[in-house]
PDB file of C-alpha atoms in Angstrom:
ATOM      1  CA  UNK A   1      22.201  21.758 -33.717  1.00 68.00           C
ATOM      2  CA  UNK A   2      22.132  18.736 -36.019  1.00 80.00           C
ATOM      3  CA  UNK A   3      19.884  15.794 -35.335  1.00 88.00           C
ATOM      4  CA  UNK A   4      21.444  12.788 -33.655  1.00 94.00           C
ATOM      5  CA  UNK A   5      22.173   9.867 -35.996  1.00 97.00           C
ATOM      6  CA  UNK A   6      20.186   6.647 -35.659  1.00 97.00           C
ATOM      7  CA  UNK A   7      19.885   3.696 -38.044  1.00 97.00           C
ATOM      8  CA  UNK A   8      16.708   3.953 -40.091  1.00 97.00           C
ATOM      9  CA  UNK A   9      15.649   0.431 -39.247  1.00 97.00           C
ATOM     10  CA  UNK A  10      16.538  -2.628 -37.213  1.00 98.00           C
ATOM     11  CA  UNK A  11      14.855  -5.995 -36.958  1.00 97.00           C
ATOM     12  CA  UNK A  12      14.892  -9.077 -34.809  1.00 97.00           C
ATOM     13  CA  UNK A  13      12.972 -12.238 -34.076  1.00 97.00           C
ATOM     14  CA  UNK A  14      10.898 -12.784 -30.944  1.00 97.00           C
ATOM     15  CA  UNK A  15      13.117 -13.608 -28.002  1.00 97.00           C
ATOM     16  CA  UNK A  16      16.221 -12.084 -29.538  1.00 97.00           C
ATOM     17  CA  UNK A  17      18.028  -8.913 -28.456  1.00 97.00           C
ATOM     18  CA  UNK A  18      18.583  -5.832 -30.568  1.00 98.00           C
ATOM     19  CA  UNK A  19      20.537  -2.631 -30.051  1.00 98.00           C
ATOM     20  CA  UNK A  20      19.773   0.787 -31.508  1.00 98.00           C
ATOM     21  CA  UNK A  21      22.618   3.288 -31.645  1.00 98.00           C
ATOM     22  CA  UNK A  22      22.383   7.048 -31.346  1.00 97.00           C
ATOM     23  CA  UNK A  23      25.452   9.000 -32.401  1.00 96.00           C
ATOM     24  CA  UNK A  24      25.987  12.621 -31.519  1.00 94.00           C
ATOM     25  CA  UNK A  25      28.976  14.801 -30.841  1.00 91.00           C
ATOM     26  CA  UNK A  26      31.127  15.934 -27.952  1.00 88.00           C
ATOM     27  CA  UNK A  27      28.723  18.882 -27.624  1.00 88.00           C
ATOM     28  CA  UNK A  28      25.642  16.800 -26.876  1.00 90.00           C
ATOM     29  CA  UNK A  29      25.717  13.037 -26.232  1.00 90.00           C
ATOM     30  CA  UNK A  30      29.392  13.115 -25.278  1.00 89.00           C
ATOM     31  CA  UNK A  31      29.070  16.030 -22.860  1.00 88.00           C
ATOM     32  CA  UNK A  32      26.012  15.112 -20.859  1.00 85.00           C
ATOM     33  CA  UNK A  33      24.661  11.888 -19.370  1.00 88.00           C
ATOM     34  CA  UNK A  34      21.206  13.125 -20.343  1.00 93.00           C
ATOM     35  CA  UNK A  35      20.152  10.873 -23.199  1.00 96.00           C
ATOM     36  CA  UNK A  36      16.544   9.721 -23.162  1.00 97.00           C
ATOM     37  CA  UNK A  37      14.780   7.203 -25.368  1.00 98.00           C
ATOM     38  CA  UNK A  38      11.168   7.214 -26.562  1.00 98.00           C
ATOM     39  CA  UNK A  39       8.962   4.520 -28.052  1.00 98.00           C
ATOM     40  CA  UNK A  40       6.252   5.565 -30.497  1.00 98.00           C
ATOM     41  CA  UNK A  41       3.596   3.296 -31.921  1.00 98.00           C
ATOM     42  CA  UNK A  42       1.801   4.432 -35.119  1.00 96.00           C
ATOM     43  CA  UNK A  43      -0.618   7.247 -34.460  1.00 95.00           C
ATOM     44  CA  UNK A  44       0.324   7.460 -30.791  1.00 97.00           C
ATOM     45  CA  UNK A  45       2.295   9.888 -28.654  1.00 98.00           C
ATOM     46  CA  UNK A  46       5.890   9.048 -27.739  1.00 98.00           C
ATOM     47  CA  UNK A  47       6.479   7.199 -24.468  1.00 98.00           C
ATOM     48  CA  UNK A  48       9.531   7.656 -22.260  1.00 98.00           C
ATOM     49  CA  UNK A  49      11.499   4.395 -21.997  1.00 98.00           C
ATOM     50  CA  UNK A  50      14.955   5.428 -20.723  1.00 98.00           C
ATOM     51  CA  UNK A  51      16.294   8.637 -19.174  1.00 97.00           C
ATOM     52  CA  UNK A  52      19.685   9.869 -18.017  1.00 95.00           C
ATOM     53  CA  UNK A  53      21.246   7.295 -20.288  1.00 94.00           C
ATOM     54  CA  UNK A  54      20.309   4.150 -18.414  1.00 96.00           C
ATOM     55  CA  UNK A  55      17.458   4.767 -15.965  1.00 97.00           C
ATOM     56  CA  UNK A  56      14.007   3.248 -16.483  1.00 97.00           C
ATOM     57  CA  UNK A  57      10.804   5.017 -15.442  1.00 96.00           C
ATOM     58  CA  UNK A  58       8.430   3.116 -13.244  1.00 96.00           C
ATOM     59  CA  UNK A  59       6.389   0.676 -15.295  1.00 96.00           C
ATOM     60  CA  UNK A  60       8.875   0.215 -18.133  1.00 97.00           C
ATOM     61  CA  UNK A  61      10.004  -3.370 -18.612  1.00 97.00           C
ATOM     62  CA  UNK A  62      13.530  -4.279 -17.531  1.00 96.00           C
ATOM     63  CA  UNK A  63      13.952  -5.740 -21.005  1.00 98.00           C
ATOM     64  CA  UNK A  64      14.815  -2.180 -22.009  1.00 98.00           C
ATOM     65  CA  UNK A  65      18.262  -0.884 -21.093  1.00 98.00           C
ATOM     66  CA  UNK A  66      20.446   2.053 -22.068  1.00 97.00           C
ATOM     67  CA  UNK A  67      24.148   2.773 -22.163  1.00 96.00           C
ATOM     68  CA  UNK A  68      26.643   5.271 -23.517  1.00 95.00           C
ATOM     69  CA  UNK A  69      30.186   5.187 -24.818  1.00 94.00           C
ATOM     70  CA  UNK A  70      31.800   8.397 -25.922  1.00 94.00           C
ATOM     71  CA  UNK A  71      29.518  10.217 -28.325  1.00 95.00           C
ATOM     72  CA  UNK A  72      27.238   7.222 -28.903  1.00 96.00           C
ATOM     73  CA  UNK A  73      24.291   6.136 -26.790  1.00 97.00           C
ATOM     74  CA  UNK A  74      22.568   2.808 -27.207  1.00 98.00           C
ATOM     75  CA  UNK A  75      19.187   1.278 -26.436  1.00 98.00           C
ATOM     76  CA  UNK A  76      19.063  -2.493 -26.036  1.00 98.00           C
ATOM     77  CA  UNK A  77      15.845  -4.475 -26.025  1.00 98.00           C
ATOM     78  CA  UNK A  78      16.183  -8.052 -24.864  1.00 98.00           C
ATOM     79  CA  UNK A  79      13.647 -10.849 -25.220  1.00 97.00           C
ATOM     80  CA  UNK A  80      11.963  -9.114 -28.159  1.00 98.00           C
ATOM     81  CA  UNK A  81       8.180  -9.227 -28.163  1.00 97.00           C
ATOM     82  CA  UNK A  82       5.694  -8.409 -30.892  1.00 97.00           C
ATOM     83  CA  UNK A  83       4.502  -5.311 -29.003  1.00 97.00           C
ATOM     84  CA  UNK A  84       8.025  -3.857 -29.118  1.00 98.00           C
ATOM     85  CA  UNK A  85       7.551  -3.168 -32.829  1.00 98.00           C
ATOM     86  CA  UNK A  86       7.531   0.636 -32.991  1.00 98.00           C
ATOM     87  CA  UNK A  87       9.643   3.673 -33.802  1.00 98.00           C
ATOM     88  CA  UNK A  88      12.331   4.599 -31.296  1.00 98.00           C
ATOM     89  CA  UNK A  89      13.866   8.048 -30.824  1.00 98.00           C
ATOM     90  CA  UNK A  90      16.844   9.154 -28.806  1.00 97.00           C
ATOM     91  CA  UNK A  91      17.111  12.650 -27.389  1.00 97.00           C
ATOM     92  CA  UNK A  92      20.002  14.517 -25.840  1.00 95.00           C
ATOM     93  CA  UNK A  93      20.269  17.737 -23.957  1.00 89.00           C
ATOM     94  CA  UNK A  94      22.692  20.209 -25.498  1.00 82.00           C
ATOM     95  CA  UNK A  95      21.566  23.572 -24.237  1.00 81.00           C
ATOM     96  CA  UNK A  96      18.279  22.631 -25.788  1.00 87.00           C
ATOM     97  CA  UNK A  97      16.921  19.244 -26.784  1.00 92.00           C
ATOM     98  CA  UNK A  98      17.996  17.481 -29.946  1.00 94.00           C
ATOM     99  CA  UNK A  99      16.342  14.302 -31.198  1.00 96.00           C
ATOM    100  CA  UNK A 100      17.585  11.499 -33.365  1.00 97.00           C
ATOM    101  CA  UNK A 101      15.970  10.786 -36.696  1.00 96.00           C
ATOM    102  CA  UNK A 102      14.249   7.687 -35.366  1.00 97.00           C
ATOM    103  CA  UNK A 103      14.636   3.946 -35.868  1.00 98.00           C
ATOM    104  CA  UNK A 104      11.876   1.619 -37.005  1.00 98.00           C
ATOM    105  CA  UNK A 105      12.026  -1.679 -35.135  1.00 98.00           C
ATOM    106  CA  UNK A 106      10.470  -4.638 -36.907  1.00 98.00           C
ATOM    107  CA  UNK A 107       9.814  -7.842 -34.979  1.00 97.00           C
ATOM    108  CA  UNK A 108       9.997 -10.613 -37.558  1.00 93.00           C
TER     109      UNK A 108
ATOM    110  CA  UNK B   1      -3.588  11.058 -12.928  1.00 94.00           C
ATOM    111  CA  UNK B   2      -1.483  13.270 -15.162  1.00 96.00           C
ATOM    112  CA  UNK B   3      -3.110  14.254 -18.434  1.00 97.00           C
ATOM    113  CA  UNK B   4      -2.232  16.671 -21.226  1.00 98.00           C
ATOM    114  CA  UNK B   5      -4.850  17.523 -23.842  1.00 98.00           C
ATOM    115  CA  UNK B   6      -3.929  19.597 -26.881  1.00 97.00           C
ATOM    116  CA  UNK B   7      -6.381  21.494 -29.067  1.00 97.00           C
ATOM    117  CA  UNK B   8      -6.422  24.220 -31.670  1.00 97.00           C
ATOM    118  CA  UNK B   9      -4.921  22.480 -34.657  1.00 97.00           C
ATOM    119  CA  UNK B  10      -6.397  22.683 -38.126  1.00 97.00           C
ATOM    120  CA  UNK B  11      -5.925  23.838 -41.688  1.00 98.00           C
ATOM    121  CA  UNK B  12      -4.426  27.295 -42.182  1.00 98.00           C
ATOM    122  CA  UNK B  13      -3.114  29.124 -45.238  1.00 98.00           C
ATOM    123  CA  UNK B  14       0.569  30.034 -45.592  1.00 98.00           C
ATOM    124  CA  UNK B  15       1.240  33.252 -43.732  1.00 98.00           C
ATOM    125  CA  UNK B  16      -1.641  32.641 -41.363  1.00 98.00           C
ATOM    126  CA  UNK B  17      -1.781  32.206 -37.607  1.00 98.00           C
ATOM    127  CA  UNK B  18      -2.978  29.568 -35.174  1.00 98.00           C
ATOM    128  CA  UNK B  19      -2.928  29.190 -31.399  1.00 98.00           C
ATOM    129  CA  UNK B  20      -2.506  25.766 -29.855  1.00 98.00           C
ATOM    130  CA  UNK B  21      -3.603  24.981 -26.317  1.00 98.00           C
ATOM    131  CA  UNK B  22      -2.507  22.237 -23.947  1.00 98.00           C
ATOM    132  CA  UNK B  23      -4.703  21.753 -20.890  1.00 98.00           C
ATOM    133  CA  UNK B  24      -2.965  19.971 -18.044  1.00 98.00           C
ATOM    134  CA  UNK B  25      -4.378  18.043 -15.117  1.00 97.00           C
ATOM    135  CA  UNK B  26      -2.687  16.159 -12.298  1.00 97.00           C
ATOM    136  CA  UNK B  27       0.158  18.647 -11.935  1.00 97.00           C
ATOM    137  CA  UNK B  28       0.787  22.405 -12.052  1.00 97.00           C
ATOM    138  CA  UNK B  29       2.033  23.773 -15.374  1.00 97.00           C
ATOM    139  CA  UNK B  30       3.623  26.849 -13.812  1.00 96.00           C
ATOM    140  CA  UNK B  31       5.790  24.736 -11.501  1.00 97.00           C
ATOM    141  CA  UNK B  32       7.286  22.739 -14.335  1.00 97.00           C
ATOM    142  CA  UNK B  33       9.249  23.173 -17.551  1.00 96.00           C
ATOM    143  CA  UNK B  34       6.857  22.625 -20.448  1.00 97.00           C
ATOM    144  CA  UNK B  35       7.775  22.039 -24.084  1.00 97.00           C
ATOM    145  CA  UNK B  36       6.252  21.774 -27.517  1.00 98.00           C
ATOM    146  CA  UNK B  37       7.604  19.053 -29.793  1.00 98.00           C
ATOM    147  CA  UNK B  38       6.419  18.544 -33.362  1.00 98.00           C
ATOM    148  CA  UNK B  39       6.466  15.735 -35.881  1.00 98.00           C
ATOM    149  CA  UNK B  40       6.040  16.355 -39.593  1.00 97.00           C
ATOM    150  CA  UNK B  41       4.129  13.640 -41.477  1.00 96.00           C
ATOM    151  CA  UNK B  42       6.306  10.532 -41.744  1.00 95.00           C
ATOM    152  CA  UNK B  43       9.221  12.306 -40.088  1.00 95.00           C
ATOM    153  CA  UNK B  44      10.960  12.352 -36.727  1.00 96.00           C
ATOM    154  CA  UNK B  45      10.485  14.417 -33.604  1.00 97.00           C
ATOM    155  CA  UNK B  46      11.650  18.035 -33.453  1.00 97.00           C
ATOM    156  CA  UNK B  47      11.836  20.155 -30.325  1.00 96.00           C
ATOM    157  CA  UNK B  48      10.087  23.498 -30.879  1.00 97.00           C
ATOM    158  CA  UNK B  49      10.004  25.526 -27.681  1.00 97.00           C
ATOM    159  CA  UNK B  50      10.219  25.418 -23.892  1.00 96.00           C
ATOM    160  CA  UNK B  51       8.965  27.622 -21.063  1.00 97.00           C
ATOM    161  CA  UNK B  52      10.691  27.307 -17.732  1.00 96.00           C
ATOM    162  CA  UNK B  53       8.929  27.476 -14.399  1.00 95.00           C
ATOM    163  CA  UNK B  54      10.497  30.898 -13.898  1.00 95.00           C
ATOM    164  CA  UNK B  55       9.002  32.112 -17.160  1.00 95.00           C
ATOM    165  CA  UNK B  56      12.057  32.098 -19.434  1.00 96.00           C
ATOM    166  CA  UNK B  57      11.322  30.928 -22.962  1.00 97.00           C
ATOM    167  CA  UNK B  58      13.475  29.374 -25.679  1.00 96.00           C
ATOM    168  CA  UNK B  59      12.832  28.435 -29.298  1.00 97.00           C
ATOM    169  CA  UNK B  60      14.270  26.319 -32.069  1.00 96.00           C
ATOM    170  CA  UNK B  61      15.926  28.437 -34.737  1.00 95.00           C
ATOM    171  CA  UNK B  62      13.305  27.245 -37.250  1.00 96.00           C
ATOM    172  CA  UNK B  63      10.486  28.996 -35.370  1.00 98.00           C
ATOM    173  CA  UNK B  64      12.258  31.843 -33.584  1.00 97.00           C
ATOM    174  CA  UNK B  65      10.518  35.159 -34.152  1.00 97.00           C
ATOM    175  CA  UNK B  66       7.329  33.472 -35.430  1.00 98.00           C
ATOM    176  CA  UNK B  67       6.159  31.288 -32.517  1.00 98.00           C
ATOM    177  CA  UNK B  68       5.479  32.319 -28.925  1.00 98.00           C
ATOM    178  CA  UNK B  69       5.096  29.941 -25.997  1.00 98.00           C
ATOM    179  CA  UNK B  70       3.104  31.064 -22.981  1.00 98.00           C
ATOM    180  CA  UNK B  71       0.943  29.739 -20.159  1.00 98.00           C
ATOM    181  CA  UNK B  72      -2.148  30.726 -18.201  1.00 97.00           C
ATOM    182  CA  UNK B  73      -1.608  29.731 -14.589  1.00 96.00           C
ATOM    183  CA  UNK B  74      -5.276  30.193 -13.678  1.00 97.00           C
ATOM    184  CA  UNK B  75      -6.284  27.705 -16.371  1.00 98.00           C
ATOM    185  CA  UNK B  76      -3.255  25.415 -15.906  1.00 98.00           C
ATOM    186  CA  UNK B  77      -2.835  25.608 -19.676  1.00 98.00           C
ATOM    187  CA  UNK B  78       0.128  25.932 -22.017  1.00 98.00           C
ATOM    188  CA  UNK B  79      -0.116  27.754 -25.354  1.00 98.00           C
ATOM    189  CA  UNK B  80       1.775  28.052 -28.594  1.00 98.00           C
ATOM    190  CA  UNK B  81       0.971  31.075 -30.738  1.00 98.00           C
ATOM    191  CA  UNK B  82       2.111  30.403 -34.287  1.00 98.00           C
ATOM    192  CA  UNK B  83       2.353  33.285 -36.766  1.00 98.00           C
ATOM    193  CA  UNK B  84       3.642  33.562 -40.337  1.00 98.00           C
ATOM    194  CA  UNK B  85       3.036  29.867 -40.823  1.00 98.00           C
ATOM    195  CA  UNK B  86       4.853  28.025 -43.604  1.00 98.00           C
ATOM    196  CA  UNK B  87       4.243  24.723 -45.360  1.00 98.00           C
ATOM    197  CA  UNK B  88       7.173  23.248 -43.447  1.00 97.00           C
ATOM    198  CA  UNK B  89       5.382  23.909 -40.151  1.00 98.00           C
ATOM    199  CA  UNK B  90       2.863  21.208 -41.077  1.00 98.00           C
ATOM    200  CA  UNK B  91       3.106  18.640 -38.299  1.00 98.00           C
ATOM    201  CA  UNK B  92       1.495  17.037 -35.298  1.00 98.00           C
ATOM    202  CA  UNK B  93       2.285  19.249 -32.326  1.00 98.00           C
ATOM    203  CA  UNK B  94       2.719  17.630 -28.940  1.00 98.00           C
ATOM    204  CA  UNK B  95       2.985  19.330 -25.588  1.00 98.00           C
ATOM    205  CA  UNK B  96       5.141  17.542 -23.046  1.00 98.00           C
ATOM    206  CA  UNK B  97       6.305  18.016 -19.499  1.00 97.00           C
ATOM    207  CA  UNK B  98      10.050  18.576 -19.523  1.00 94.00           C
ATOM    208  CA  UNK B  99      11.057  17.062 -16.179  1.00 94.00           C
ATOM    209  CA  UNK B 100      14.738  16.848 -15.451  1.00 86.00           C
ATOM    210  CA  UNK B 101      15.901  16.661 -19.061  1.00 89.00           C
ATOM    211  CA  UNK B 102      13.302  14.072 -19.999  1.00 95.00           C
ATOM    212  CA  UNK B 103       9.810  14.316 -21.446  1.00 97.00           C
ATOM    213  CA  UNK B 104       7.836  12.173 -19.055  1.00 96.00           C
ATOM    214  CA  UNK B 105       4.268  13.053 -20.029  1.00 97.00           C
ATOM    215  CA  UNK B 106       2.961  13.803 -23.506  1.00 98.00           C
ATOM    216  CA  UNK B 107      -0.357  14.910 -24.918  1.00 98.00           C
ATOM    217  CA  UNK B 108      -2.051  13.070 -27.761  1.00 97.00           C
ATOM    218  CA  UNK B 109      -1.012  15.709 -30.276  1.00 98.00           C
ATOM    219  CA  UNK B 110      -2.878  18.135 -32.542  1.00 98.00           C
ATOM    220  CA  UNK B 111      -2.397  18.308 -36.304  1.00 98.00           C
ATOM    221  CA  UNK B 112      -1.510  21.596 -37.968  1.00 98.00           C
ATOM    222  CA  UNK B 113      -1.703  21.687 -41.755  1.00 98.00           C
ATOM    223  CA  UNK B 114      -0.386  24.717 -43.605  1.00 98.00           C
ATOM    224  CA  UNK B 115      -1.651  24.705 -47.158  1.00 97.00           C
ATOM    225  CA  UNK B 116      -3.457  26.896 -49.653  1.00 95.00           C
TER     226      UNK B 116
END
């Protein structure tokens, strides 16, 4: 399986909203509503932010939301805060798990 | 409180072997799907292997035939036996609970460096 496609970087100012896309195929993202998103700060383990496309685990801010259209999933972060600056990875089930290449979010 | 603690990483020569451990607390390893995910320096996440609660195991093509995932129920610990190591296996290895097609708990990771 090929890695899912994410933009290498996105940026936004505090208070703004940004969206990170995650493009797969009809065999992974398009076939299953099983996309999850992970936040990773430098030197730290990934943290689950969104699962099953749009669900938030307990304790994750409602500023984080997920959606899907066709073969592309998206993570939107509203009301950007400095602590949101991190790498973000999408992941889809496709028989086994396949991750995106990651997106570096810079808060200007 | 759920906790996963990896150990066993280090420097190993190409062709060598290493066994990683992941000690779990707060839940039962044998009742859950457990995975290993790795991250090469400066790179993204890569799924490596999973063991199901029933004992079935699956591997990424890149490690199939060289790595073996297992668990010790009495120690509530997950393992990854890595043989015939290559430079491209150099990475931080994370264990994670694979709960309903999401990785909800992760360890802190252990670094494996394959170099002569």
